[in-house]
């Protein structure tokens, strides 16, 4: 298989159509057999449910080329399961988890020429999503749904090393108590755009959302979970029912405990204790970990000792170990790597 002629070292995180996308549709209680299409456009009815009531869920994961030339995906079973959970919460049909994995294998195999080579730092970002494609106007689940899996080669989120970012404590909420904060749905992102742009206009990179019930505990940013390191080297992650269960966060906490020998705790994290932490980062598939240098809480600056120049030592070690596992340089825990080619 000949790789595409792309400047792999200079890719950004941006859409680009690739050769194939996988498509399956649901109607009358049954999923169609999936097909691979070379058409990047979608045609649908003007009254499709997704356009009116936002019945849509999605996932994000990556395919990597390892040193020995294999192509692998990282813990895709967790994405399959999370997408099923998201679908159930929005009264959408579940795309069977086993079929999700088979579709992913077929999709990556068909697009193998687009999976960046080992050492380039780039990866193939895969975006599975499902939406109400059938027409409806009364508020109820749509009569027809479409599952689609698209992808694009993307560069490392941070070229030339990760620069710590500045985050503000946000006055908007990302999720409601007992709402949909714990599922991966486009509607949560639609809500976050205004807060995101406002943060940018005020000179911040991201928002720190607080728990919507008491507004005193840390939740997450618009699209990444928080990690904190205490001055004793303990890794702390916020506990809350309205945080999206990040695959990266669940993997990093395992790596911290089993590979780096750190103590790991998941508990409520009060905004008032932020100044006690030594390091802070946010994590997700796209960036793995992005270090946070400063949190600004209504004018009050909380500067983490790790500073604004480079990630803190534990943040860096976590990043190196997890990306080493993903790229096949460090032995992975049983079941984390799904070999495709
Ligand atoms: C996708 C997402 C994350 C990160 O999850 P990963 O599985 O690690 O990519 C975090 N927060 C929100 C709101 C998300 O949608």
GROMACS .gro file of C-alpha atoms in nm, residues 218-336:
model
  119
  218UNK     CA    1  -1.445   2.167   3.909
  219UNK     CA    2  -1.610   1.979   3.622
  220UNK     CA    3  -1.422   1.997   3.291
  221UNK     CA    4  -1.352   2.224   2.993
  222UNK     CA    5  -1.572   2.225   2.682
  223UNK     CA    6  -1.406   1.911   2.549
  224UNK     CA    7  -1.140   1.782   2.787
  225UNK     CA    8  -1.123   1.640   3.142
  226UNK     CA    9  -0.903   1.789   3.416
  227UNK     CA   10  -0.607   1.624   3.584
  228UNK     CA   11  -0.436   1.771   3.890
  229UNK     CA   12  -0.111   1.673   4.058
  230UNK     CA   13  -0.070   1.749   4.428
  231UNK     CA   14   0.255   1.871   4.579
  232UNK     CA   15   0.305   1.513   4.709
  233UNK     CA   16   0.283   1.376   4.355
  234UNK     CA   17  -0.067   1.234   4.380
  235UNK     CA   18  -0.287   1.243   4.069
  236UNK     CA   19  -0.637   1.380   4.136
  237UNK     CA   20  -0.928   1.381   3.889
  238UNK     CA   21  -1.266   1.545   3.956
  239UNK     CA   22  -1.564   1.321   4.034
  240UNK     CA   23  -1.904   1.429   3.898
  241UNK     CA   24  -2.198   1.272   3.717
  242UNK     CA   25  -2.200   1.545   3.454
  243UNK     CA   26  -1.842   1.499   3.331
  244UNK     CA   27  -1.787   1.314   3.004
  245UNK     CA   28  -1.597   0.990   3.079
  246UNK     CA   29  -1.281   1.057   2.876
  247UNK     CA   30  -1.098   0.750   2.744
  248UNK     CA   31  -0.772   0.945   2.770
  249UNK     CA   32  -0.836   1.032   3.136
  250UNK     CA   33  -0.927   0.672   3.223
  251UNK     CA   34  -0.610   0.555   3.046
  252UNK     CA   35  -0.386   0.818   3.208
  253UNK     CA   36  -0.505   0.733   3.559
  254UNK     CA   37  -0.425   0.367   3.491
  255UNK     CA   38  -0.083   0.459   3.353
  256UNK     CA   39  -0.015   0.684   3.654
  257UNK     CA   40  -0.090   0.405   3.896
  258UNK     CA   41   0.048   0.099   3.715
  259UNK     CA   42   0.339   0.244   3.516
  260UNK     CA   43   0.449   0.543   3.723
  261UNK     CA   44   0.357   0.416   4.069
  262UNK     CA   45   0.156   0.728   4.160
  263UNK     CA   46  -0.134   0.741   4.397
  264UNK     CA   47  -0.454   0.819   4.202
  265UNK     CA   48  -0.771   0.961   4.351
  266UNK     CA   49  -1.102   1.053   4.194
  267UNK     CA   50  -1.294   1.293   4.415
  268UNK     CA   51  -1.471   1.626   4.416
  269UNK     CA   52  -1.223   1.908   4.357
  270UNK     CA   53  -1.323   2.245   4.501
  271UNK     CA   54  -1.229   2.563   4.314
  272UNK     CA   55  -1.104   2.695   4.647
  273UNK     CA   56  -0.828   2.432   4.662
  274UNK     CA   57  -0.685   2.492   4.313
  275UNK     CA   58  -0.396   2.694   4.450
  276UNK     CA   59  -0.277   2.389   4.645
  277UNK     CA   60  -0.195   2.184   4.333
  278UNK     CA   61   0.151   2.159   4.177
  279UNK     CA   62   0.041   2.077   3.823
  280UNK     CA   63  -0.274   2.094   3.615
  281UNK     CA   64  -0.363   1.958   3.274
  282UNK     CA   65  -0.661   1.881   3.053
  283UNK     CA   66  -0.687   1.563   2.852
  284UNK     CA   67  -0.865   1.421   2.549
  285UNK     CA   68  -0.796   1.222   2.235
  286UNK     CA   69  -0.697   1.518   2.017
  287UNK     CA   70  -0.421   1.661   2.237
  288UNK     CA   71  -0.363   1.370   2.482
  289UNK     CA   72  -0.267   1.616   2.759
  290UNK     CA   73  -0.252   1.991   2.740
  291UNK     CA   74  -0.075   2.152   3.037
  292UNK     CA   75  -0.254   2.434   3.217
  293UNK     CA   76  -0.025   2.706   3.354
  294UNK     CA   77  -0.282   2.940   3.498
  295UNK     CA   78  -0.646   2.950   3.604
  296UNK     CA   79  -0.813   3.289   3.641
  297UNK     CA   80  -1.112   3.299   3.875
  298UNK     CA   81  -1.282   3.638   3.825
  299UNK     CA   82  -0.959   3.832   3.829
  300UNK     CA   83  -0.784   3.615   4.085
  301UNK     CA   84  -0.489   3.438   3.924
  302UNK     CA   85  -0.394   3.087   4.028
  303UNK     CA   86  -0.052   3.008   3.885
  304UNK     CA   87   0.066   2.649   3.904
  305UNK     CA   88   0.430   2.608   4.011
  306UNK     CA   89   0.512   2.424   3.687
  307UNK     CA   90   0.488   2.764   3.514
  308UNK     CA   91   0.395   2.890   3.167
  309UNK     CA   92   0.695   2.763   2.973
  310UNK     CA   93   0.663   2.386   2.974
  311UNK     CA   94   0.450   2.105   3.120
  312UNK     CA   95   0.512   2.001   3.479
  313UNK     CA   96   0.732   1.692   3.526
  314UNK     CA   97   0.449   1.449   3.603
  315UNK     CA   98   0.229   1.586   3.324
  316UNK     CA   99   0.520   1.532   3.084
  317UNK     CA  100   0.585   1.179   3.210
  318UNK     CA  101   0.218   1.088   3.173
  319UNK     CA  102   0.215   1.227   2.819
  320UNK     CA  103   0.532   1.040   2.719
  321UNK     CA  104   0.414   0.711   2.866
  322UNK     CA  105   0.067   0.716   2.714
  323UNK     CA  106   0.184   0.825   2.368
  324UNK     CA  107   0.460   0.560   2.393
  325UNK     CA  108   0.190   0.298   2.452
  326UNK     CA  109  -0.027   0.430   2.167
  327UNK     CA  110   0.263   0.430   1.920
  328UNK     CA  111   0.377   0.084   2.028
  329UNK     CA  112   0.708   0.193   2.185
  330UNK     CA  113   0.598   0.092   2.536
  331UNK     CA  114   0.421  -0.235   2.609
  332UNK     CA  115   0.045  -0.178   2.642
  333UNK     CA  116  -0.185  -0.326   2.902
  334UNK     CA  117  -0.378  -0.631   2.779
  335UNK     CA  118  -0.656  -0.536   2.537
  336UNK     CA  119  -0.565  -0.171   2.483
   0.00000   0.00000   0.00000
